[in-house]
PDB file of C-alpha atoms in Angstrom:
ATOM      1  CA  MET U 184       0.000   0.000   0.000  1.00 49.00           C
ATOM      2  CA  LEU U 185       1.327   3.415  -0.883  1.00 51.00           C
ATOM      3  CA  GLY U 186       1.746   5.716   2.037  1.00 54.00           C
ATOM      4  CA  ILE U 187       2.820   9.256   2.673  1.00 53.00           C
ATOM      5  CA  GLN U 188       6.265   8.073   3.717  1.00 55.00           C
ATOM      6  CA  ASP U 189       6.705   6.291   0.352  1.00 54.00           C
ATOM      7  CA  LEU U 190       5.850   9.462  -1.527  1.00 49.00           C
ATOM      8  CA  MET U 191       8.176  11.564   0.602  1.00 53.00           C
ATOM      9  CA  ASN U 192      11.104   9.139   0.196  1.00 56.00           C
ATOM     10  CA  ARG U 193      11.018   8.887  -3.593  1.00 51.00           C
ATOM     11  CA  THR U 194      14.073  10.075  -5.400  1.00 40.00           C
ATOM     12  CA  GLU U 195      14.098  13.321  -7.326  1.00 41.00           C
ATOM     13  CA  LYS U 196      15.481  11.723 -10.475  1.00 41.00           C
ATOM     14  CA  GLY U 197      12.964   8.918 -10.792  1.00 49.00           C
ATOM     15  CA  THR U 198      10.033   7.331  -9.073  1.00 49.00           C
ATOM     16  CA  ASN U 199       9.919   3.737  -7.989  1.00 47.00           C
ATOM     17  CA  LEU U 200       6.749   3.121  -6.013  1.00 46.00           C
ATOM     18  CA  THR U 201       5.537  -0.398  -5.354  1.00 47.00           C
ATOM     19  CA  PRO U 202       2.051  -1.158  -4.067  1.00 51.00           C
ATOM     20  CA  ASP U 203       1.172  -4.277  -2.146  1.00 54.00           C
ATOM     21  CA  ASN U 204       0.077  -7.402  -3.977  1.00 53.00           C
ATOM     22  CA  LYS U 205      -3.259  -7.993  -2.236  1.00 56.00           C
ATOM     23  CA  GLY U 206      -5.489 -10.224  -4.284  1.00 56.00           C
ATOM     24  CA  LEU U 207      -2.610 -11.604  -6.360  1.00 55.00           C
ATOM     25  CA  LYS U 208      -0.949 -14.964  -5.927  1.00 63.00           C
ATOM     26  CA  GLU U 209       2.818 -14.787  -5.477  1.00 71.00           C
ATOM     27  CA  GLU U 210       3.878 -15.477  -9.062  1.00 73.00           C
ATOM     28  CA  SER U 211       6.959 -14.741 -11.069  1.00 84.00           C
ATOM     29  CA  GLN U 212       6.194 -15.855 -14.582  1.00 89.00           C
ATOM     30  CA  PRO U 213       8.648 -14.510 -17.184  1.00 90.00           C
ATOM     31  CA  PHE U 214       7.350 -12.180 -19.876  1.00 92.00           C
ATOM     32  CA  THR U 215       8.741 -10.464 -22.950  1.00 92.00           C
ATOM     33  CA  ILE U 216       8.963  -6.766 -23.685  1.00 93.00           C
ATOM     34  CA  ASP U 217       6.347  -7.199 -26.420  1.00 95.00           C
ATOM     35  CA  GLU U 218       3.898  -8.816 -23.990  1.00 95.00           C
ATOM     36  CA  MET U 219       4.509  -6.038 -21.491  1.00 95.00           C
ATOM     37  CA  ARG U 220       4.022  -3.300 -24.097  1.00 95.00           C
ATOM     38  CA  MET U 221       0.840  -4.951 -25.363  1.00 96.00           C
ATOM     39  CA  ARG U 222      -0.637  -5.014 -21.834  1.00 97.00           C
ATOM     40  CA  TRP U 223       0.604  -1.447 -21.211  1.00 97.00           C
ATOM     41  CA  ARG U 224      -1.233  -0.208 -24.311  1.00 96.00           C
ATOM     42  CA  GLN U 225      -4.283  -2.302 -23.450  1.00 96.00           C
ATOM     43  CA  PHE U 226      -4.528  -0.568 -20.070  1.00 96.00           C
ATOM     44  CA  ALA U 227      -3.959   2.853 -21.667  1.00 95.00           C
ATOM     45  CA  HIS U 228      -6.812   2.297 -24.137  1.00 95.00           C
ATOM     46  CA  LYS U 229      -9.035   1.149 -21.284  1.00 95.00           C
ATOM     47  CA  LEU U 230      -8.299   4.458 -19.550  1.00 93.00           C
ATOM     48  CA  LYS U 231      -9.120   6.383 -22.726  1.00 92.00           C
ATOM     49  CA  ASP U 232     -12.483   4.610 -22.941  1.00 94.00           C
ATOM     50  CA  GLU U 233     -13.128   5.620 -19.320  1.00 94.00           C
ATOM     51  CA  GLY U 234     -12.511   9.278 -20.176  1.00 93.00           C
ATOM     52  CA  GLN U 235      -9.015   9.575 -18.696  1.00 91.00           C
ATOM     53  CA  GLY U 236      -7.372  11.083 -21.753  1.00 89.00           C
ATOM     54  CA  ASN U 237      -4.549  12.779 -19.853  1.00 89.00           C
ATOM     55  CA  LEU U 238      -3.424   9.519 -18.297  1.00 91.00           C
ATOM     56  CA  TYR U 239      -3.794   7.777 -21.655  1.00 92.00           C
ATOM     57  CA  THR U 240      -1.508  10.377 -23.247  1.00 90.00           C
ATOM     58  CA  SER U 241       1.001  10.072 -20.408  1.00 91.00           C
ATOM     59  CA  MET U 242       1.178   6.308 -20.799  1.00 94.00           C
ATOM     60  CA  LEU U 243       1.639   6.467 -24.556  1.00 92.00           C
ATOM     61  CA  ALA U 244       4.060   9.426 -24.603  1.00 87.00           C
ATOM     62  CA  ASN U 245       6.922   6.958 -25.121  1.00 91.00           C
ATOM     63  CA  ASP U 246       7.258   3.197 -25.219  1.00 93.00           C
ATOM     64  CA  PRO U 247       8.150   1.677 -21.860  1.00 95.00           C
ATOM     65  CA  LEU U 248      11.410  -0.245 -21.614  1.00 95.00           C
ATOM     66  CA  LEU U 249      12.120  -3.449 -19.759  1.00 93.00           C
ATOM     67  CA  VAL U 250      15.326  -3.166 -17.733  1.00 91.00           C
ATOM     68  CA  GLU U 251      16.948  -5.409 -15.145  1.00 84.00           C
ATOM     69  CA  GLY U 252      14.479  -8.255 -15.155  1.00 82.00           C
ATOM     70  CA  ASN U 253      11.051  -7.048 -14.088  1.00 91.00           C
ATOM     71  CA  ILE U 254      11.655  -3.314 -13.863  1.00 94.00           C
ATOM     72  CA  ILE U 255       9.716  -1.220 -16.353  1.00 96.00           C
ATOM     73  CA  LYS U 256      11.270   2.152 -17.152  1.00 96.00           C
ATOM     74  CA  HIS U 257       8.873   4.709 -18.578  1.00 95.00           C
ATOM     75  CA  THR U 258       9.973   8.134 -19.752  1.00 93.00           C
ATOM     76  CA  VAL U 259       7.519  11.018 -19.985  1.00 92.00           C
ATOM     77  CA  ASN U 260       7.881  14.483 -21.484  1.00 86.00           C
ATOM     78  CA  ASN U 261       7.122  16.619 -18.435  1.00 87.00           C
ATOM     79  CA  ASN U 262       6.340  16.641 -14.726  1.00 89.00           C
ATOM     80  CA  VAL U 263       2.584  16.861 -15.303  1.00 89.00           C
ATOM     81  CA  GLN U 264       2.602  13.514 -17.108  1.00 90.00           C
ATOM     82  CA  LYS U 265       4.775  12.082 -14.338  1.00 92.00           C
ATOM     83  CA  GLU U 266       2.267  13.211 -11.715  1.00 92.00           C
ATOM     84  CA  PHE U 267      -0.628  11.624 -13.643  1.00 88.00           C
ATOM     85  CA  LEU U 268       1.235   8.326 -13.753  1.00 94.00           C
ATOM     86  CA  GLU U 269       2.308   8.486 -10.113  1.00 94.00           C
ATOM     87  CA  ALA U 270      -1.264   9.143  -9.008  1.00 93.00           C
ATOM     88  CA  ASN U 271      -2.415   6.022 -10.874  1.00 94.00           C
ATOM     89  CA  LEU U 272       0.653   3.855 -10.408  1.00 95.00           C
ATOM     90  CA  TYR U 273      -1.108   1.417  -8.101  1.00 95.00           C
ATOM     91  CA  ASN U 274      -3.781   0.630 -10.713  1.00 96.00           C
ATOM     92  CA  ILE U 275      -1.248   0.321 -13.521  1.00 96.00           C
ATOM     93  CA  LEU U 276       0.971  -2.023 -11.517  1.00 96.00           C
ATOM     94  CA  HIS U 277      -1.961  -4.116 -10.325  1.00 96.00           C
ATOM     95  CA  PHE U 278      -3.189  -4.551 -13.915  1.00 96.00           C
ATOM     96  CA  LEU U 279       0.264  -5.442 -15.278  1.00 96.00           C
ATOM     97  CA  ARG U 280       1.049  -7.827 -12.438  1.00 95.00           C
ATOM     98  CA  GLN U 281      -2.271  -9.582 -12.880  1.00 95.00           C
ATOM     99  CA  GLU U 282      -2.146  -9.791 -16.692  1.00 95.00           C
ATOM    100  CA  LEU U 283       1.519 -10.801 -16.895  1.00 94.00           C
ATOM    101  CA  LYS U 284       1.234 -13.105 -13.865  1.00 94.00           C
ATOM    102  CA  ASN U 285       4.280 -11.597 -12.201  1.00 94.00           C
ATOM    103  CA  THR U 286       4.076  -9.872  -8.812  1.00 93.00           C
ATOM    104  CA  SER U 287       7.652  -8.607  -8.878  1.00 93.00           C
ATOM    105  CA  ILE U 288       7.038  -6.004 -11.604  1.00 94.00           C
ATOM    106  CA  GLU U 289       8.107  -2.471 -10.691  1.00 96.00           C
ATOM    107  CA  ILE U 290       7.738   0.774 -12.618  1.00 96.00           C
ATOM    108  CA  GLN U 291      10.231   3.626 -12.664  1.00 95.00           C
ATOM    109  CA  ILE U 292       9.088   6.937 -14.130  1.00 95.00           C
ATOM    110  CA  PHE U 293      11.556   9.483 -15.482  1.00 93.00           C
ATOM    111  CA  VAL U 294      11.098  12.922 -17.004  1.00 92.00           C
ATOM    112  CA  GLU U 295      13.090  13.495 -20.176  1.00 86.00           C
ATOM    113  CA  GLU U 296      14.109  17.089 -20.491  1.00 71.00           C
ATOM    114  CA  THR U 297      13.850  18.213 -24.106  1.00 64.00           C
ATOM    115  CA  ALA U 298      15.477  21.368 -25.358  1.00 57.00           C
ATOM    116  CA  GLU U 299      13.565  21.433 -28.632  1.00 60.00           C
ATOM    117  CA  SER U 300      12.099  24.751 -29.511  1.00 59.00           C
ATOM    118  CA  LYS U 301       8.614  25.060 -30.935  1.00 66.00           C
ATOM    119  CA  LEU U 302       8.381  25.963 -34.596  1.00 65.00           C
ATOM    120  CA  PHE U 303       5.663  28.555 -35.007  1.00 67.00           C
ATOM    121  CA  THR U 304       6.279  30.348 -38.302  1.00 78.00           C
ATOM    122  CA  SER U 305       6.376  28.882 -41.804  1.00 79.00           C
ATOM    123  CA  LYS U 306       9.962  30.064 -42.208  1.00 79.00           C
ATOM    124  CA  ASP U 307      11.038  28.267 -39.025  1.00 79.00           C
ATOM    125  CA  LYS U 308       9.348  25.075 -40.175  1.00 82.00           C
ATOM    126  CA  PHE U 309      10.908  25.230 -43.632  1.00 84.00           C
ATOM    127  CA  ASP U 310      14.373  26.011 -42.226  1.00 84.00           C
ATOM    128  CA  ASP U 311      14.082  23.063 -39.846  1.00 83.00           C
ATOM    129  CA  MET U 312      13.094  20.712 -42.672  1.00 86.00           C
ATOM    130  CA  ALA U 313      15.842  22.112 -44.932  1.00 86.00           C
ATOM    131  CA  LYS U 314      18.410  21.573 -42.193  1.00 87.00           C
ATOM    132  CA  ARG U 315      17.454  17.893 -42.068  1.00 86.00           C
ATOM    133  CA  ASN U 316      17.182  17.595 -45.857  1.00 89.00           C
ATOM    134  CA  PRO U 317      19.304  20.136 -47.795  1.00 87.00           C
ATOM    135  CA  ASP U 318      17.747  19.039 -51.101  1.00 88.00           C
ATOM    136  CA  LEU U 319      14.641  21.048 -50.199  1.00 88.00           C
ATOM    137  CA  ASN U 320      16.522  24.278 -50.859  1.00 88.00           C
ATOM    138  CA  ASN U 321      17.718  22.899 -54.205  1.00 89.00           C
ATOM    139  CA  LEU U 322      14.157  21.989 -55.190  1.00 88.00           C
ATOM    140  CA  ARG U 323      12.874  25.368 -54.076  1.00 87.00           C
ATOM    141  CA  ASN U 324      15.507  27.172 -56.170  1.00 87.00           C
ATOM    142  CA  THR U 325      15.237  24.864 -59.207  1.00 89.00           C
ATOM    143  CA  PHE U 326      11.469  25.194 -59.505  1.00 88.00           C
ATOM    144  CA  LYS U 327      11.470  28.831 -58.367  1.00 84.00           C
ATOM    145  CA  LEU U 328       9.026  28.063 -55.606  1.00 82.00           C
ATOM    146  CA  ASP U 329       8.079  30.958 -53.396  1.00 76.00           C
ATOM    147  CA  ILE U 330       7.037  29.513 -50.087  1.00 69.00           C
ATOM    148  CA  ASP U 331       5.055  31.931 -47.984  1.00 66.00           C
ATOM    149  CA  LEU U 332       7.880  32.772 -45.603  1.00 55.00           C
TER     150      LEU U 332
END
């Protein structure tokens, strides 16, 4: 059971909260990353059907990874997504443990800091695409295209 002490003791870099396994038999059946991801997405779509779109988006922001045996590492884009997942971690873990028949599954949530800037203007978007593919400038010049910059 998650308690206040568990929440206060979590590390700043990542979260590793583990609820109790009430209602589950002590099992440790092996599973693959594909099985885990399938169940992860299944639970996310269930949440979407229940009207929990923010949690759905947080779960599908990135694909979870399977590290060190039964530890699932999930990276989100910001602290808001992390908070959504932390608030529902018990339900996610319970579902995964039950579906994968493994009570030793743990989830670690990390925030990935991105330094990407938002592209708002047409010129910024074109410059970004041209940086990745220089042939765009050649095509633009060859066909005398005037992009609304």
